[in-house]
Short mmCIF file of C-alpha atoms in Angstrom, two decimals:
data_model
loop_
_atom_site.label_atom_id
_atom_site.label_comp_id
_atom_site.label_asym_id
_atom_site.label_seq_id
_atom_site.Cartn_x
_atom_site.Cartn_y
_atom_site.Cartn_z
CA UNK A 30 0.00 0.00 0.00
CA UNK A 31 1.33 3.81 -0.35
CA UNK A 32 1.16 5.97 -3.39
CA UNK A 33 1.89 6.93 -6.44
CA UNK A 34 4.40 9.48 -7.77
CA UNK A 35 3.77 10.74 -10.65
CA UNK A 36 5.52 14.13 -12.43
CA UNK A 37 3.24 16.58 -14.21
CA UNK A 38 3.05 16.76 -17.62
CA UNK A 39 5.71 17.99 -19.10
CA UNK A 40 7.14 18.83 -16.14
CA UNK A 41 9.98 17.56 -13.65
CA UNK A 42 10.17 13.68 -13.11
CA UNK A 43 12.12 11.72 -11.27
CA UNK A 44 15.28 10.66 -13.26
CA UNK A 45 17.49 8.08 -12.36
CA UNK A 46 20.56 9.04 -11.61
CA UNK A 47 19.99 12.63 -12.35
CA UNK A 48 22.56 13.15 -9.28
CA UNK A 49 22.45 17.26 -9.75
CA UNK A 50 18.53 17.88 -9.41
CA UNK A 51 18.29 14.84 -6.44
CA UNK A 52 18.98 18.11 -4.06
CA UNK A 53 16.53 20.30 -5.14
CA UNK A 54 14.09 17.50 -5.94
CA UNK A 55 10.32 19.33 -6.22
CA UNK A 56 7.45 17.55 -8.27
CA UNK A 57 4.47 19.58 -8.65
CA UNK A 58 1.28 20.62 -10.62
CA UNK A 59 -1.11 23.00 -10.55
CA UNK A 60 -3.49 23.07 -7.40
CA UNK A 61 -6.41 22.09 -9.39
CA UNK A 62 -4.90 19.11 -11.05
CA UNK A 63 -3.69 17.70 -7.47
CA UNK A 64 -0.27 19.21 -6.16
CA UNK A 65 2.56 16.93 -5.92
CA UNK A 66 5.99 18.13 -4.59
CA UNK A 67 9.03 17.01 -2.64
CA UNK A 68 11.74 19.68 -1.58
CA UNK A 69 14.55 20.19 0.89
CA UNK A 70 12.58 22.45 3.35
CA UNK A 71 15.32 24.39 5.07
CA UNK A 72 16.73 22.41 7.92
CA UNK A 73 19.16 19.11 8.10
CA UNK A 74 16.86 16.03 7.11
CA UNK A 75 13.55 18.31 6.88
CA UNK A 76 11.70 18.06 3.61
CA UNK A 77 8.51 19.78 2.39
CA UNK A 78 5.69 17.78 0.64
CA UNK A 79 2.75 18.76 -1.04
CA UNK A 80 -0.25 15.93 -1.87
CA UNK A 81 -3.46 15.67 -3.06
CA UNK A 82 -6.22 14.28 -0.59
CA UNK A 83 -10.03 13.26 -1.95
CA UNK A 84 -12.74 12.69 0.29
CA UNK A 85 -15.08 10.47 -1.11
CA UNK A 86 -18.09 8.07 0.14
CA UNK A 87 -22.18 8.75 0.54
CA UNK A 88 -23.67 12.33 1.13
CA UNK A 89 -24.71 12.64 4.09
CA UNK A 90 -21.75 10.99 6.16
CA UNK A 91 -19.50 14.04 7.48
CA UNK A 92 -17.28 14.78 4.43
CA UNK A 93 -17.55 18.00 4.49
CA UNK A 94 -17.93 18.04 8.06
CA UNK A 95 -14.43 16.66 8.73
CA UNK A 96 -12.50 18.90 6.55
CA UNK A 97 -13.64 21.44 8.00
CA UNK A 98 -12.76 20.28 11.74
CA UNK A 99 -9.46 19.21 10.54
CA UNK A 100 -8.83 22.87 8.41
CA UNK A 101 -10.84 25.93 10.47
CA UNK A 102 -11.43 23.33 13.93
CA UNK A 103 -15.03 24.14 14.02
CA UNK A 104 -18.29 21.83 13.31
CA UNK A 105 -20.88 23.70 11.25
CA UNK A 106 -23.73 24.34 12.56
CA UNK A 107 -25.74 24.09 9.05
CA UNK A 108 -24.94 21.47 6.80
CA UNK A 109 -24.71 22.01 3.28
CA UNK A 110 -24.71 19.08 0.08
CA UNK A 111 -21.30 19.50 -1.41
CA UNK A 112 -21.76 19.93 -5.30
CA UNK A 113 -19.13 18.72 -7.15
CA UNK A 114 -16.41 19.24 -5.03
CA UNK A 115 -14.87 21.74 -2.37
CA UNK A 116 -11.44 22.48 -1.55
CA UNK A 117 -9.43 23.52 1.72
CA UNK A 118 -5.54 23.21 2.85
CA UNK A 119 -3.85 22.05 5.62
CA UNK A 120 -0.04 21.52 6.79
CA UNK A 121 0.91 18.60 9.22
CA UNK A 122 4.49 18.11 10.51
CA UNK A 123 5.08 14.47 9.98
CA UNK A 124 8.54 13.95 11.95
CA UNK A 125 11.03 14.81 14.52
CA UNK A 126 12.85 16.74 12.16
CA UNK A 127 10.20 19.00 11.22
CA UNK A 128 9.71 18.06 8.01
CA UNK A 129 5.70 18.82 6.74
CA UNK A 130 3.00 17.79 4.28
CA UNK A 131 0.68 20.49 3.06
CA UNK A 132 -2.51 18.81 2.04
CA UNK A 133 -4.39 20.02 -0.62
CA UNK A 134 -8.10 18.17 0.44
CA UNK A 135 -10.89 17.34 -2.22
CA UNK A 136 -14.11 17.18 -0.56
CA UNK A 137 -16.35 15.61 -2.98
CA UNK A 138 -20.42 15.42 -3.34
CA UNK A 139 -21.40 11.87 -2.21
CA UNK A 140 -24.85 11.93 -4.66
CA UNK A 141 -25.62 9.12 -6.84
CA UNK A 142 -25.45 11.60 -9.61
CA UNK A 143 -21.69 12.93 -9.11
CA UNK A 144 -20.21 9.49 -9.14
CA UNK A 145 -19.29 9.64 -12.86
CA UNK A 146 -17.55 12.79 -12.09
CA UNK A 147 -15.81 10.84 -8.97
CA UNK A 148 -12.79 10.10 -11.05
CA UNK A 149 -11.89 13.56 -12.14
CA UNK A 150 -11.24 14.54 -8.27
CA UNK A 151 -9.06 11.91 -7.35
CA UNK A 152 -6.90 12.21 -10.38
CA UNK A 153 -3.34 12.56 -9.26
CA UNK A 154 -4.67 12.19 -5.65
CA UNK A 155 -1.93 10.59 -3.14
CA UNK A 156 -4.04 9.95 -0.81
CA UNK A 157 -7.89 9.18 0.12
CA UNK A 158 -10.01 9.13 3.10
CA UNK A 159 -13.37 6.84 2.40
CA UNK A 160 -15.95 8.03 5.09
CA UNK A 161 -19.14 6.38 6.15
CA UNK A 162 -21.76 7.21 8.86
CA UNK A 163 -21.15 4.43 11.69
CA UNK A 164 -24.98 5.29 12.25
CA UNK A 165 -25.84 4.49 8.41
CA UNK A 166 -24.95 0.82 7.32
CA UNK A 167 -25.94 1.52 3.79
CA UNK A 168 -23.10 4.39 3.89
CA UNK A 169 -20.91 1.35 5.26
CA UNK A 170 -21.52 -0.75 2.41
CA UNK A 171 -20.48 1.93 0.13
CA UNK A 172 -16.96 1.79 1.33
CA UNK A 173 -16.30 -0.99 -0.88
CA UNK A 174 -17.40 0.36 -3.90
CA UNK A 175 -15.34 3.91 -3.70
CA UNK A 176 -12.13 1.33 -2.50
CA UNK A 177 -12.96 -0.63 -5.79
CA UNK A 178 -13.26 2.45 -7.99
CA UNK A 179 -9.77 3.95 -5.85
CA UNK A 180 -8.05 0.92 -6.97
CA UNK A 181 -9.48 0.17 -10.61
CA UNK A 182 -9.47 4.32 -11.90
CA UNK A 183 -7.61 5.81 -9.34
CA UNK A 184 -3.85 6.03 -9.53
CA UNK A 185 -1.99 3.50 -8.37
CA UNK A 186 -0.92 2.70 -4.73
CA UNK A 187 -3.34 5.23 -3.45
CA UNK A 188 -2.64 6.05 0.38
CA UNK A 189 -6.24 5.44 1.95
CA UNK A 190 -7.80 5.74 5.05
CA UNK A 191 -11.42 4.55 6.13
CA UNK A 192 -12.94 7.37 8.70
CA UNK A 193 -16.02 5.89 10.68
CA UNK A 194 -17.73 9.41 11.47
CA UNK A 195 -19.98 10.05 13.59
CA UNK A 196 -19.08 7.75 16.53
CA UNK A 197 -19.96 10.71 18.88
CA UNK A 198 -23.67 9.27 18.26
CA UNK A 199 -22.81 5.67 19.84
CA UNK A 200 -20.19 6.76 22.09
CA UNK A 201 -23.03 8.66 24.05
CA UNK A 202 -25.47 5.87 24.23
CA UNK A 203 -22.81 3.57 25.63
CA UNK A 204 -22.20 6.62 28.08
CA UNK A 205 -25.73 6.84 29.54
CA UNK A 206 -25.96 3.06 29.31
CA UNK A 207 -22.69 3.14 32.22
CA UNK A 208 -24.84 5.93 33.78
CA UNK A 209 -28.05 3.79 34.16
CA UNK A 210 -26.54 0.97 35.75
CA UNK A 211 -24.77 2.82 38.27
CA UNK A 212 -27.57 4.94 39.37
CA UNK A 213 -29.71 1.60 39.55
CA UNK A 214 -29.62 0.86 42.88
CA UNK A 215 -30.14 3.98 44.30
CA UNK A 216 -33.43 4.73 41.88
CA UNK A 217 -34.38 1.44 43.46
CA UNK A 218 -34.00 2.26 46.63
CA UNK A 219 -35.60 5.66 46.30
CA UNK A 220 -38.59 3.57 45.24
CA UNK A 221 -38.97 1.84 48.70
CA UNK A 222 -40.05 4.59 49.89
CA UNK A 223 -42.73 6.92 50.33
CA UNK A 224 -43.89 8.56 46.81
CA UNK A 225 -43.15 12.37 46.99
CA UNK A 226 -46.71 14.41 47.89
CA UNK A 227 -45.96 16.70 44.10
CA UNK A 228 -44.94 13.37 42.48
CA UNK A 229 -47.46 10.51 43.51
CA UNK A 230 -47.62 7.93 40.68
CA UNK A 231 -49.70 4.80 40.69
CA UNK A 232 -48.18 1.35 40.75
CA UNK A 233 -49.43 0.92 37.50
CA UNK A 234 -48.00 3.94 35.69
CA UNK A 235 -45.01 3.46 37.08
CA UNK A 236 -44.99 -0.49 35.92
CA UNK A 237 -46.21 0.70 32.63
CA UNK A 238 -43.03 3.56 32.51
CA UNK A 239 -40.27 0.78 33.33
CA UNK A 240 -41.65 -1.66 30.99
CA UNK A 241 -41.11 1.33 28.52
CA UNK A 242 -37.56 1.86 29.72
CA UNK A 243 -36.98 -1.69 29.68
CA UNK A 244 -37.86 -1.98 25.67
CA UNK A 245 -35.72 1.24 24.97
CA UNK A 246 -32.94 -0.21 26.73
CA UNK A 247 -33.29 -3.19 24.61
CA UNK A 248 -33.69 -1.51 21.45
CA UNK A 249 -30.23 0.60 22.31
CA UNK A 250 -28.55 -2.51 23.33
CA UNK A 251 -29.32 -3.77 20.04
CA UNK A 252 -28.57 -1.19 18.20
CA UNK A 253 -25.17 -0.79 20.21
CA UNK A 254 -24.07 -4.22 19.34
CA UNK A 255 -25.00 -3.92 15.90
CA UNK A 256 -22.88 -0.88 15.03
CA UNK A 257 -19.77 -2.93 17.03
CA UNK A 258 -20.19 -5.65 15.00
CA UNK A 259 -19.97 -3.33 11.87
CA UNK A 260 -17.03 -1.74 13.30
CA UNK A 261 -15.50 -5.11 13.39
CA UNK A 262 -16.23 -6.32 10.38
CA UNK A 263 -14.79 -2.95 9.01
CA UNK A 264 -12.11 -3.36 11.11
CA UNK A 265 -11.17 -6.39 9.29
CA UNK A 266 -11.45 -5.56 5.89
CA UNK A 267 -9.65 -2.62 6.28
CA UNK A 268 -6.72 -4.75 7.57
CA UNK A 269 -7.26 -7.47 5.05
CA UNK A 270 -6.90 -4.70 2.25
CA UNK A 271 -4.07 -3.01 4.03
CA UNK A 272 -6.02 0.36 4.94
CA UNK A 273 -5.80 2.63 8.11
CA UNK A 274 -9.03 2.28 9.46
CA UNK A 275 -9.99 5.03 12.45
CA UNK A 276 -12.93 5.85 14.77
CA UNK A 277 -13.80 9.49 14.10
CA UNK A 278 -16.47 12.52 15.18
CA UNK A 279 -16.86 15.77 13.25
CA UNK A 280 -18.75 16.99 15.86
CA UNK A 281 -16.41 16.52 18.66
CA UNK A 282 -13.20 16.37 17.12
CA UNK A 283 -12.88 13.29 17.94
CA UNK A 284 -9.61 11.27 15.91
CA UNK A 285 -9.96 14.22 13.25
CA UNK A 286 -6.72 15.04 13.87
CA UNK A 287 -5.19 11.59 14.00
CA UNK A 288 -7.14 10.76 10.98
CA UNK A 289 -5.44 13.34 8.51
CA UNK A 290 -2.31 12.97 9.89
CA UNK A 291 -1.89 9.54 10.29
CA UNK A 292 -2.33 9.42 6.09
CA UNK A 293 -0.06 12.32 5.79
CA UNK A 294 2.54 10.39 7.13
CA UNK A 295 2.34 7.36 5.28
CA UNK A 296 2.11 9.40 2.08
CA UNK A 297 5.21 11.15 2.97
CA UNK A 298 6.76 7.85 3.89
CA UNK A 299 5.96 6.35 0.46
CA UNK A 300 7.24 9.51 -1.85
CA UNK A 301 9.96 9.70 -0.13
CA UNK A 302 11.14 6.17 -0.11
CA UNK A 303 9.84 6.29 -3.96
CA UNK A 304 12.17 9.60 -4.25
CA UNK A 305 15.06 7.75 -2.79
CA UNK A 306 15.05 4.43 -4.74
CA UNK A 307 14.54 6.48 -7.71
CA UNK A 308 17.48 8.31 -7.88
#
């Protein structure tokens, strides 16, 4: 797994044994092709990196959401359908030396209707993030058709990640499931005593209300272990197909961080160790 490096048309390449440009080493295009470049940065052992990043999977799972954690660190408060695509920048330091990746990210519309245009934005990407909505199995199922298209149109050795947004939703249920069972006993043992003179419920409503609780706790349960059995399943096809799958929240911030930079690393790993065995 890692990704491709490719020169722009007509422009600098990586020739072997071209000895007096290894130095000065920069591949690039224009921003709206996908930006490639590798250059000493400044420092001893620091280099500079530019790559292309495209967001794909359904609309609807955080996309856009995500980038813009990861690029302004805010959640937006009104959502918006991406059409066609968006784009924003970042710059992640990827070692102890300093050197940094300056992601140029492609967030792309996830409708049935843009998915002929799909290949066009991840053209000359390095690098991919696949998101789904951990909430939204459909969305989940999806991830194995923009992998397929990633491998089959998309250039080759593609960096990707698979983001599982939106575990802030889960996360919270499991939270106020802890909650319930340790305020059990003492609910119970407020009931053993007198009802409250404001408050006086019947046996019978308040058999009727637990039997209610009783089914919703069920039904989260349920729910619960159904998105951790997805998450496993994921999980393992992600490692099977030798992706960097990560646990993720828009809305909290949640592995945003470690999600982007995570990939910028390993596509600064692979271009370099392509730059090296190239020259």
């Amino acid at each position: 797994m890692g990704c491709s490096l490719s020169s722009a048309g007509g422009g600098g390449g990586l020739a072997s044994g071209d000895s007096s440009s290894s130095s000065q080493l920069r591949i690039s295009q224009a921003a709206a092709g996908g930006p490639w470049g590798l250059q000493p940065d400044g420092g001893v052992g620091r280099l500079s990196l530019e790559a292309k990043i495209v967001l794909l999977g359904d609309s609807g799972v955080g996309k856009s959401s995500l980038a813009l954690r990861f690029c302004r660190g805010r959640f937006p408060q009104y959502h918006e359908v991406t059409i066609g695509a968006a784009f924003l920048q970042q710059t992640v330091r990827v070692d102890k030396e300093g050197s940094q990746v300056k992601l140029y990210i492609w967030d792309t519309g996830g409708q049935e209707r843009f998915r002929a245009m799909a290949p066009l934005y991840y053209r000359d990407a390095a690098g991919a993030v696949v998101v789904y909505d951990v909430t939204a199995p459909s969305s989940m199922d999806a991830v194995k058709f923009w992998v397929r298209e990633l491998k089959q149109r998309g250039p080759a050795n593609c960096c990707i990640a698979v983001a599982a947004n939106k575990s802030d939703d889960y996360q919270d249920e499991e939270g106020e499931e802890e909650e319930e069972e340790e305020g059990k006993g003492d609910t119970e043992e407020r009931r053993e005593g007198p009802d409250e003179e404001d408050g006086e419920t019947s046996a019978g409503q308040r058999e009727d209300e637990n039997e209610e609780k009783k089914k919703k706790k069920k039904n989260d349960k349920t729910s619960l272990d159904a998105v951790a059995q997805r998450r496993e399943e994921m999980r393992k096809y992600c490692e099977a197909e030798g992706m960097t799958f990560i646990e993720c929240s828009a809305k909290t911030g949640y592995n945003v961080g470690l999600l982007f930079e995570q990939l910028a690393k390993e596509v600064f790993e692979h271009l370099r160790d392509n730059m090296v065995a190239d020259l």
